[in-house]
Coordinates of C-alpha atoms and ligand atoms in Angstrom, one line a residue:
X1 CA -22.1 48.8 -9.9
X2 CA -22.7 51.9 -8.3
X3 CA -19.7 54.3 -7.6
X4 CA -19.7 56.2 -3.9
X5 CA -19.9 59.6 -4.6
X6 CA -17.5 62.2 -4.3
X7 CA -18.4 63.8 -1.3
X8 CA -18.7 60.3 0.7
X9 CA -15.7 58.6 1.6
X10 CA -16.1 54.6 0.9
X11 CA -16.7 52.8 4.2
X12 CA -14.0 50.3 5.4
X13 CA -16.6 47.9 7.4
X14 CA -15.0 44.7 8.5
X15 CA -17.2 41.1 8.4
X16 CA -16.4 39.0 11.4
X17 CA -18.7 36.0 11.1
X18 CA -18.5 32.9 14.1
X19 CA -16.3 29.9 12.4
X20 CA -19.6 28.3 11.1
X21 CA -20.4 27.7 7.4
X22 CA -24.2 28.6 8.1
X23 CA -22.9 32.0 9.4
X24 CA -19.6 32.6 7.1
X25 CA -21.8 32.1 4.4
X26 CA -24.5 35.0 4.6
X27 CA -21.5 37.3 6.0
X28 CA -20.0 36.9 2.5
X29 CA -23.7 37.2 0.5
X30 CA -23.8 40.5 2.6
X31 CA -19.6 41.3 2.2
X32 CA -20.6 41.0 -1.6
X33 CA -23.4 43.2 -1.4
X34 CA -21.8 45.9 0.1
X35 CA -18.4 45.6 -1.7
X36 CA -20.5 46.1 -5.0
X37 CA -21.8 49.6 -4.1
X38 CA -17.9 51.0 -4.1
X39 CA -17.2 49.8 0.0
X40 CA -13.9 48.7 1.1
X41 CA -15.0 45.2 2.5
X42 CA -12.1 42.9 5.0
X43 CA -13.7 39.7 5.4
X44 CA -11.8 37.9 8.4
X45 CA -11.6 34.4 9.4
X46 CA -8.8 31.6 10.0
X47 CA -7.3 30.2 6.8
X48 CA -8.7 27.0 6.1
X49 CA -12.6 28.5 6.3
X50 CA -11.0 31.3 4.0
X51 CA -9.6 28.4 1.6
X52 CA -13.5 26.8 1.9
X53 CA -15.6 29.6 1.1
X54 CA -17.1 29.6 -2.5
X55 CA -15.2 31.4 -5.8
X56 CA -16.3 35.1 -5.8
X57 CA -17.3 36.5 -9.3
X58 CA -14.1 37.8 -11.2
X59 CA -16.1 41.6 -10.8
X60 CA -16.3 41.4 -7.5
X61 CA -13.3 39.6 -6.4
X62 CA -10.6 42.4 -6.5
X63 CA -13.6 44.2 -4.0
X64 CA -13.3 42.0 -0.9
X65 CA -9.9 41.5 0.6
X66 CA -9.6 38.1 3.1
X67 CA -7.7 38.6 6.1
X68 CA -6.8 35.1 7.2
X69 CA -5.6 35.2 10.6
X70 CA -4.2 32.1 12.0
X71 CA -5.9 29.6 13.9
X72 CA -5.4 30.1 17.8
X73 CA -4.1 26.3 19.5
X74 CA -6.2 25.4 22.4
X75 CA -6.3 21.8 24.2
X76 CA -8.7 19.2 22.9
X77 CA -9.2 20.8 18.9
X78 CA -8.2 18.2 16.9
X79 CA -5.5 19.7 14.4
X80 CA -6.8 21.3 11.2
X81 CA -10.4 22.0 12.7
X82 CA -11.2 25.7 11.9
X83 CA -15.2 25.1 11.4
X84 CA -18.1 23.4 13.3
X85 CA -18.0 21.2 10.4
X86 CA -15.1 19.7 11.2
X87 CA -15.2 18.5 14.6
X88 CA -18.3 17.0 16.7
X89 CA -21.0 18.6 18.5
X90 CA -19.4 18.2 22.1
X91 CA -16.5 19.7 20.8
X92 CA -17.7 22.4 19.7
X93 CA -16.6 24.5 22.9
X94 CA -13.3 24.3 22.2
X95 CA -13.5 25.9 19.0
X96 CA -15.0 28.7 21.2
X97 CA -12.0 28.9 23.2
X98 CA -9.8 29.1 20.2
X99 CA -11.9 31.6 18.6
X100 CA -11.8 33.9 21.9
X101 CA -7.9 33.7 21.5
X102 CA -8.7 35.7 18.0
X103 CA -8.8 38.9 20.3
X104 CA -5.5 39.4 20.2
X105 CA -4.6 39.5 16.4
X106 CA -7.9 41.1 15.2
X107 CA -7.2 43.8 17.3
X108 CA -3.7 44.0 16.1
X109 CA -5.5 44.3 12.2
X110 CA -8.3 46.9 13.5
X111 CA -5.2 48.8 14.8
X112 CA -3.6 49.2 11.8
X113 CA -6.5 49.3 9.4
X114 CA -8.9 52.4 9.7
X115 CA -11.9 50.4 9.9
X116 CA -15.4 52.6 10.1
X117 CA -17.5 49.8 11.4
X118 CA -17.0 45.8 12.0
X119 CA -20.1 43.0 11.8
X120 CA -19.8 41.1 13.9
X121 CA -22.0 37.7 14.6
X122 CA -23.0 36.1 18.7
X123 CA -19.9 35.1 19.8
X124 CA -16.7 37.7 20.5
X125 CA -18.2 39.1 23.7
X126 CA -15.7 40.8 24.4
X127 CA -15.4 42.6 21.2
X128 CA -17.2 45.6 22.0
X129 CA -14.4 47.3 24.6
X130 CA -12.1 46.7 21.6
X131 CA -13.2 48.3 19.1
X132 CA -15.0 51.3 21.0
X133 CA -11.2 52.2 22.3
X134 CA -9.9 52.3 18.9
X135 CA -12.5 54.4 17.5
X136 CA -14.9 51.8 16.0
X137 CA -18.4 51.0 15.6
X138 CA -19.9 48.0 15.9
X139 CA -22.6 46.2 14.3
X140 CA -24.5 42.6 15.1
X141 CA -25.2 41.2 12.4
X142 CA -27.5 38.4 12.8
X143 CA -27.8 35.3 10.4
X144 CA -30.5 34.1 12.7
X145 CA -34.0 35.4 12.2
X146 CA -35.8 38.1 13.8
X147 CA -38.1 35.5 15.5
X148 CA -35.4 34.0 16.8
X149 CA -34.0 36.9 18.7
X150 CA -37.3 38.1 19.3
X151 CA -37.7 35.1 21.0
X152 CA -34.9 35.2 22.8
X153 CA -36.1 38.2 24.7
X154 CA -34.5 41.6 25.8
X155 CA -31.5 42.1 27.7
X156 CA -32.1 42.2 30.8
X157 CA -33.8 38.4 30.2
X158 CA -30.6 37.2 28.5
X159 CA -28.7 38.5 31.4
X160 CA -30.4 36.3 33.8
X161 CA -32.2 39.2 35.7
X162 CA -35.5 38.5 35.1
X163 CA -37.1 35.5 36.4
X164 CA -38.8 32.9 33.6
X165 CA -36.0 32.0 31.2
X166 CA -34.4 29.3 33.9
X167 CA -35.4 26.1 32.8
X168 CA -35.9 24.6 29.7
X169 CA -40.1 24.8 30.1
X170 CA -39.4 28.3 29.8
X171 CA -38.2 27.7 26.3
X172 CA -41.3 26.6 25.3
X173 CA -44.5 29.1 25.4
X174 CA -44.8 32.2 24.3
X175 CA -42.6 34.9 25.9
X176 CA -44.5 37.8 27.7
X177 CA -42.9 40.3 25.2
X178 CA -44.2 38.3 22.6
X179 CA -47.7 40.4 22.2
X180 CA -49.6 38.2 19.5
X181 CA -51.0 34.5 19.1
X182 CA -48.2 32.8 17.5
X183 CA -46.9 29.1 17.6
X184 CA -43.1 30.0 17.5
X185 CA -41.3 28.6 20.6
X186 CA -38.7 25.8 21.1
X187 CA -40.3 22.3 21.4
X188 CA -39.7 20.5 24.6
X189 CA -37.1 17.7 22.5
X190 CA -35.5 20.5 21.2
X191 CA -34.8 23.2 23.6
X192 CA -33.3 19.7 25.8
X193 CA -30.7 19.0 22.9
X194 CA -29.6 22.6 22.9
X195 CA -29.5 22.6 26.6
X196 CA -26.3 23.3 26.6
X197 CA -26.6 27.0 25.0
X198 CA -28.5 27.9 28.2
X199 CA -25.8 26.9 30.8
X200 CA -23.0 29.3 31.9
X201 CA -21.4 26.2 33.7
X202 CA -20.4 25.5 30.2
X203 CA -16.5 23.6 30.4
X204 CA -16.0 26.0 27.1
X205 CA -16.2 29.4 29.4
X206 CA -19.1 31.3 28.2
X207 CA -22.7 30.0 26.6
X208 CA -24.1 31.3 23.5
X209 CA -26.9 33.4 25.0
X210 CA -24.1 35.2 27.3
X211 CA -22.1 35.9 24.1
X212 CA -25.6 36.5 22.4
X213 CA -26.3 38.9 25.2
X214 CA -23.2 41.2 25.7
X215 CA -22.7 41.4 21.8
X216 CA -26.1 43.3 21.3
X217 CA -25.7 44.9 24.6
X218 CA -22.1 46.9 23.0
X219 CA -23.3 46.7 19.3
X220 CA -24.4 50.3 17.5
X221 CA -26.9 48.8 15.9
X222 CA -28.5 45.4 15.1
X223 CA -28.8 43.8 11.4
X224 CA -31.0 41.0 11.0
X225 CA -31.2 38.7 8.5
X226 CA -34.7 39.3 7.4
X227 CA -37.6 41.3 5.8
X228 CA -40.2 43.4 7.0
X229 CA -42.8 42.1 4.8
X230 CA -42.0 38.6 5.9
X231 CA -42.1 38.8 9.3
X232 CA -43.1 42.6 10.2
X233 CA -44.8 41.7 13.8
X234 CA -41.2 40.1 14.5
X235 CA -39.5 43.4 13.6
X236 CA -41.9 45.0 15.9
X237 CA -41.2 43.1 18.8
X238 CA -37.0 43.7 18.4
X239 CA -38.1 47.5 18.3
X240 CA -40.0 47.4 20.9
X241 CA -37.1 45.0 23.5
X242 CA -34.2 46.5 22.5
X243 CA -32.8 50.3 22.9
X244 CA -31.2 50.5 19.8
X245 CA -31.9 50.3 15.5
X246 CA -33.1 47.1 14.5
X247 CA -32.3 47.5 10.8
X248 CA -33.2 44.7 8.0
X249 CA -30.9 43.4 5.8
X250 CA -32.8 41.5 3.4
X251 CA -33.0 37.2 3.0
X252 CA -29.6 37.6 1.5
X253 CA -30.2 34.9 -1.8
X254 CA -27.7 33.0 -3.0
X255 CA -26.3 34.6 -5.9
X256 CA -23.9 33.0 -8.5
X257 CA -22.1 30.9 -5.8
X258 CA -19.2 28.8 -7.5
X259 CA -17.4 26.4 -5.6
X260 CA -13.9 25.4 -7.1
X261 CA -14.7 21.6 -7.5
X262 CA -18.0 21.8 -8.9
X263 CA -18.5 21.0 -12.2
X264 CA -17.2 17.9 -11.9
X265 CA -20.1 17.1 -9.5
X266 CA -22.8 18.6 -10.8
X267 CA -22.3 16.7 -14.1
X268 CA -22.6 13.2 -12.7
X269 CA -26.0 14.4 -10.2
X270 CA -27.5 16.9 -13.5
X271 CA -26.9 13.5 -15.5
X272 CA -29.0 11.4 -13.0
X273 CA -31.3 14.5 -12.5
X274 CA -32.2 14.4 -16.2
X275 CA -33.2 10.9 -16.4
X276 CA -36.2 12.1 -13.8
X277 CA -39.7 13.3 -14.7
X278 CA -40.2 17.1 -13.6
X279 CA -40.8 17.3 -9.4
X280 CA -40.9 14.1 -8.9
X281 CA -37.0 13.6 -7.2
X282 CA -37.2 14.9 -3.0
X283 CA -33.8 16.7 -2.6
X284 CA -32.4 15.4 1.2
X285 CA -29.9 17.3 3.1
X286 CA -29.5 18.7 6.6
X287 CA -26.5 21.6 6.1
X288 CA -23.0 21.6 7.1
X289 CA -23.5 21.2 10.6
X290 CA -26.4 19.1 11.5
X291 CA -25.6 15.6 12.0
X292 CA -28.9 13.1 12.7
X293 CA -28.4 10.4 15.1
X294 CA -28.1 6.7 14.1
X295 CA -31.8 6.0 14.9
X296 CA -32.9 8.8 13.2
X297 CA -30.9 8.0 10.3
X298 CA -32.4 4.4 10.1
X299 CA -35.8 5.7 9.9
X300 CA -34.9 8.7 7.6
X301 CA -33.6 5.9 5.1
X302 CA -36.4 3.6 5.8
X303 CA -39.3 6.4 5.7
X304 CA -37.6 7.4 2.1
X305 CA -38.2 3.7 0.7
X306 CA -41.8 3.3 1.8
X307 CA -42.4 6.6 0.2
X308 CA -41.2 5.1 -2.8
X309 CA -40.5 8.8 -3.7
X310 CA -36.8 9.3 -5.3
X311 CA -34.5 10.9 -3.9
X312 CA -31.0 12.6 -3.7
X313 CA -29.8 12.2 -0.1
X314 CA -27.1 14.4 0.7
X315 CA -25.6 12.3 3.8
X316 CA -22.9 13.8 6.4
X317 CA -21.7 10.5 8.1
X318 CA -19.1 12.4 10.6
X319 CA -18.7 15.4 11.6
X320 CA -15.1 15.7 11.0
X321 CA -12.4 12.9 10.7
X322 CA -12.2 12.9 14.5
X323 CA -15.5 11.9 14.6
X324 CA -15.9 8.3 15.5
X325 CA -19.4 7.5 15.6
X326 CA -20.0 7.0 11.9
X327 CA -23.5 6.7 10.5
X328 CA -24.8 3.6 8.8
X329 CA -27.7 2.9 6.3
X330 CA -29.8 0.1 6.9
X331 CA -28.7 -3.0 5.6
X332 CA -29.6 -3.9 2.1
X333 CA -30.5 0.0 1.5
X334 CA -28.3 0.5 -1.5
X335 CA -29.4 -2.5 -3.2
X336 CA -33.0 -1.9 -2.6
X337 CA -33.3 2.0 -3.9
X338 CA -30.5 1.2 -6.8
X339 CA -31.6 3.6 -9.9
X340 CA -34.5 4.8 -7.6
X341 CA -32.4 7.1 -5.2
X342 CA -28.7 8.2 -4.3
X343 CA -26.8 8.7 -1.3
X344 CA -24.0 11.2 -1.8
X345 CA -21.7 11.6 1.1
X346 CA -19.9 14.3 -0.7
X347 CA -19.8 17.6 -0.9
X348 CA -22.4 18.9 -3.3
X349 CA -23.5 21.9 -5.4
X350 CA -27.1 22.7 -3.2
X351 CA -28.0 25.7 -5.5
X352 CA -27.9 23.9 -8.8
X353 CA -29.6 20.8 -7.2
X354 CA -32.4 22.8 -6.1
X355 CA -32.7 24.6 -9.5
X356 CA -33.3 21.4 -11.1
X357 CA -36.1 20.7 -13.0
X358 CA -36.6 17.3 -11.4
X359 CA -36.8 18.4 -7.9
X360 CA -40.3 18.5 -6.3
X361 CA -39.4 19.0 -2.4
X362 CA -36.8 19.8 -0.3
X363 CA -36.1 17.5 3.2
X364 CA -34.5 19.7 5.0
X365 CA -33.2 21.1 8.8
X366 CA -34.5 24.6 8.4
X367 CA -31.4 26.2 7.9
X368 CA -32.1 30.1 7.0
X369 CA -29.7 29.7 4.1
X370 CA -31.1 26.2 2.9
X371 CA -34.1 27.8 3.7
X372 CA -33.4 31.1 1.0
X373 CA -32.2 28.6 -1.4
X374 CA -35.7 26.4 -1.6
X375 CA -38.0 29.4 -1.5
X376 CA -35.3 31.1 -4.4
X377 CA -36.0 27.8 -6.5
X378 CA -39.7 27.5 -5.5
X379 CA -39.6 23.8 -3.5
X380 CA -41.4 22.9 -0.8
X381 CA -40.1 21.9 2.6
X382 CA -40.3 19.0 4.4
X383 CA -39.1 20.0 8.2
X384 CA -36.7 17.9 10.0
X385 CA -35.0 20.3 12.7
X386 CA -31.6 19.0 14.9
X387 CA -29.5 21.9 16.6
X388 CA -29.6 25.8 17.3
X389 CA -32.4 28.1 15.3
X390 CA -33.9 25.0 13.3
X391 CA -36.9 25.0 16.0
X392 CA -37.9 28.2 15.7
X393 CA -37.6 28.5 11.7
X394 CA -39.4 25.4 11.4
X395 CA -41.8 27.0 13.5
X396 CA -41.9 30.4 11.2
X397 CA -42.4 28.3 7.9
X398 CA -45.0 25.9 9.4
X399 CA -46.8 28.7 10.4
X400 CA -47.0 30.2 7.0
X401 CA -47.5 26.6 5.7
X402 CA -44.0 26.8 3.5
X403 CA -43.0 23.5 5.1
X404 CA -44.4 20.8 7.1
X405 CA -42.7 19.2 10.0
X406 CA -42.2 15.3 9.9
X407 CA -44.4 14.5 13.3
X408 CA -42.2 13.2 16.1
X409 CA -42.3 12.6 19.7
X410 CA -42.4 15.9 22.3
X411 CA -40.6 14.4 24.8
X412 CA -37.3 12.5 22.9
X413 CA -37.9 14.4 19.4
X414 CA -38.4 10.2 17.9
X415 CA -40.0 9.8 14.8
X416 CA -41.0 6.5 12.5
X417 CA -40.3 5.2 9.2
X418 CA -44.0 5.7 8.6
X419 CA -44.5 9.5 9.3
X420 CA -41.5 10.3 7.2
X421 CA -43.0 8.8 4.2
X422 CA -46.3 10.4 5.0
X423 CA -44.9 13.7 5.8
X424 CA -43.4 13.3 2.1
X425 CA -46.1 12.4 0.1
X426 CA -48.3 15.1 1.6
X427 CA -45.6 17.6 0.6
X428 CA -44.9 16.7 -2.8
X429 CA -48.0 14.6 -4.5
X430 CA -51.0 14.6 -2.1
X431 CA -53.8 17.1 -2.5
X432 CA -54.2 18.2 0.8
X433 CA -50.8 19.1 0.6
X434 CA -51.1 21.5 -1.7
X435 CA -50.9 24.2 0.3
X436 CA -46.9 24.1 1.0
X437 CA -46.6 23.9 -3.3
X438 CA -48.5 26.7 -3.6
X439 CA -46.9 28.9 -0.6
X440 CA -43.3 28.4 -1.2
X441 CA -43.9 29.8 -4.8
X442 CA -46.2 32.8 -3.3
X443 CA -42.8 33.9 -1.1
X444 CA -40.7 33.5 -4.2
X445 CA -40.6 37.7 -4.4
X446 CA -40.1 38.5 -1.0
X447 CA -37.2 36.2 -0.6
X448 CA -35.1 36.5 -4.0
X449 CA -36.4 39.9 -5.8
X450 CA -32.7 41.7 -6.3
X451 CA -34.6 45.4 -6.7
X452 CA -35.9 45.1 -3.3
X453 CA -32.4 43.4 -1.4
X454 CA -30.6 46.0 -3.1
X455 CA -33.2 48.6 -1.9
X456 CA -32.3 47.1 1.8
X457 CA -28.4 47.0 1.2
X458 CA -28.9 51.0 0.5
X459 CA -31.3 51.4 3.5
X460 CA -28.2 50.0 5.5
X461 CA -25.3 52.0 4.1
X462 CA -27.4 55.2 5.0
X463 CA -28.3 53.9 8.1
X464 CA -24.6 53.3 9.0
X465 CA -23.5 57.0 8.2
X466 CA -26.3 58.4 9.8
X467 CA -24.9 56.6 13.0
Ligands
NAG501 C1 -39.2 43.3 -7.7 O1 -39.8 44.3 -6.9 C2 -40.0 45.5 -7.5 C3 -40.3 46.6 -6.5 O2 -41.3 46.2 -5.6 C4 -41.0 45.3 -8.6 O3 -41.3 46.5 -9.3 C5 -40.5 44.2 -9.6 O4 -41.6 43.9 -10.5 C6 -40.1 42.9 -8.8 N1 -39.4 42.0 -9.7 C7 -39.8 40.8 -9.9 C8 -39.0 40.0 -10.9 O5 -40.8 40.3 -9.5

């Protein structure tokens, strides 16, 4: 651990994250991070995420101090839902509303706290005003990628002042900021699921690009997620849209992540593991958010068998107990792939999966985090994107060949049985799908070398007292 020196007072910077797993989860990588170079670190959320979040390392522990404030009541939040996790897609608006009613007490702890600076994620618009009255500087930090808020587009676009960004067909070519030859851009299936994001006649209030919008407009300075030497004409294009520090963060790996009911787990699926030959088992999952429909399901399940690949299938079937549309497998499923393949619908330990031997691909949603986790374990991606910033990472890693994206239908997103399996093979056995074996390994530095994320967690400390 390094210890602040004398002459530098310890920052007290506060981590604010949106109540999402795929965003509490980096704001704690990067909580940890900083906490270990001698900051004073208040990670704040409602209590049941707090409860959720995985063990902490008895060294760095006593370094990060939880603030659990409790969970505002709004109409239509089914009791006990803190998270996206819990609660369907549709509902998801109302966990908005409920986290807008955090205003009140987080203000209450910045008051009494003598905070230097709080990271904050897209949604709490209206923290800005806030904290700037109490002396307070803020920082975005994103958890989605610089291509992703590259491609969003500057300011006055978000806002709505510039003409182009109207409908979804807008969503997907190349933005006119965008100054290079580059494939990333919503496809038309799934800037139409997301539609939502773009409407401010949204029943919750406010969209996400409006909160997206008006935190960078009152953030200090903007953190992304990211790494120059991945994506450095992305970097170029936040300089060059936005009036303000773009500053890197680094991928963020997952490091030592414990979750308290683990080891029960992982000795049943590290028992079945073992019984595989080496890369021959596809790891399935899709994240603690992403929930595939029941058609897509069927042909996820049936596209595994042909494939006659084994698998471990990581299977969400509902978003929260509230959720009433429960997914199915096909009939006669569990008989037919007995021995061959699993279906978990459990929690599970991603890291250590992933780590295994046996494991020779991942299926996956393009989650940044998932995302980390494969490249950090070196397996390549099969790309199956449902919600959010899936497009455009799928867009990133097929570009770099890191994953290949199962072929589906540009109007409705469909997809077959068939092209799943395909899509498979090529990724883990075939030769012409080499490639995606041989790229995920090449990235393996970039993404998990813990010289060069700590060189960027220093690079961002001096960057926040130079500020
Ligand atoms: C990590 O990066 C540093 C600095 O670029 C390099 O010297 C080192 O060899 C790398 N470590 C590994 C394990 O590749």
């Amino acid at each position: 651990m390094d210890v602040v020196k004398d002459e530098e007072k310890p920052l007290h910077i506060v981590m604010f994250p949106w109540l999402a797993f795929g965003h509490m989860i980096p704001y704690l990588e990067l909580a940890k991070l900083i906490a270990q170079k001698g900051h004073q670190v208040s990670y704040v959320s409602t209590p049941r995420n707090i409860e959720r979040l995985p063990k902490l390392p008895p060294n760095i522990a006593p370094l990060i101090n939880f603030v659990k404030l409790p969970m505002p009541k709004v109409d239509n939040l089914p009791q006990n839902a803190e998270a996206t996790t819990d609660i369907p897609y549709h509902v998801v608006q109302y966990l908005k509303n409920a986290f807008d009613k955090l205003e009140k007490p987080l203000t209450h702890f910045l008051q009494s706290s003598n905070v230097d600076w709080i990271f904050h994620d897209f949604a709490p618009f209206w923290l800005g005003p806030v904290a700037s009255k109490l002396g307070i500087k803020c920082a975005f930090f994103s958890i989605f990628t610089a291509p992703l808020i590259g491609f969003m587009g500057p300011l006055s676009v978000l806002m709505g002042n510039d003409p182009g960004r109207t409908k979804p067909e807008d969503f997907i070519v190349t933005p006119p900021w965008v100054p290079f030859q580059t494939t990333v851009a919503y496809r038309y299936f799934e800037i139409m699921k997301i539609a939502d994001i773009l409407s401010n006649e949204n029943p919750g209030g406010y969209s996400d690009i409006y909160r997206l919008c008006y935190c960078m407009h009152h953030c200090e300075t903007i953190l992304i997620r990211g790494c120059t030497k991945f994506e450095p004409e992305w970097f170029q294009v936040l300089q060059n849209i936005h009036n303000k520090p773009v500053v890197p963060v680094g991928q963020l790996p997952s490091m030592s992540i414990e979750y308290s009911n683990e080891d029960n787990t992982w000795s049943w699926i590290k028992e079945w593991l073992e019984k595989k030959p080496h890369s021959s088992v596809l790891y399935v999952a899709f994240g603690s958010e992403a929930k595939p429909s029941q058609e897509e399901v069927t042909n996820i399940a049936l596209g595994l068998e042909e494939s006659k690949v084994p698998f471990f299938w990581v299977l969400r079937v509902q978003r929260g107990p509230t959720d009433n549309e429960v997914l199915q497998l096909p009939e006669g499923f569990d008989e037919r792939t007995k021995g061959h393949g699993v279906v978990c619908t459990d929690w599970v330990p991603q890291m250590k999966i992933l780590g295994h031997v046996a494991i020779g691909g991942f299926l996956t949603h393009a989650g940044w985090t998932s995302v980390v986790e494969a490249v950090q374990n070196e397996k390549p991606l099969v790309l199956m994107t449902f919600l959010a910033d899936q497009g455009i990472n799928a867009r990133v890693l097929e570009e770099k060949k890191m994953g290949y994206s199962v072929p589906r239908d540009e109007r409705d997103g469909s997809f077959t049985s068939n092209s799943v399996a395909a899509s498979i093979r090529l990724v883990m056995t075939e030769e012409d799908g080499r490639i995606y074996r041989e790229k995920i390994k090449e990235m393996k530095d970039l993404f998990a070398n813990t010289t060069l994320q700590d060189n960027y967690i220093d690079n961002l400390l001096n960057h926040l007292r130079s500020l």
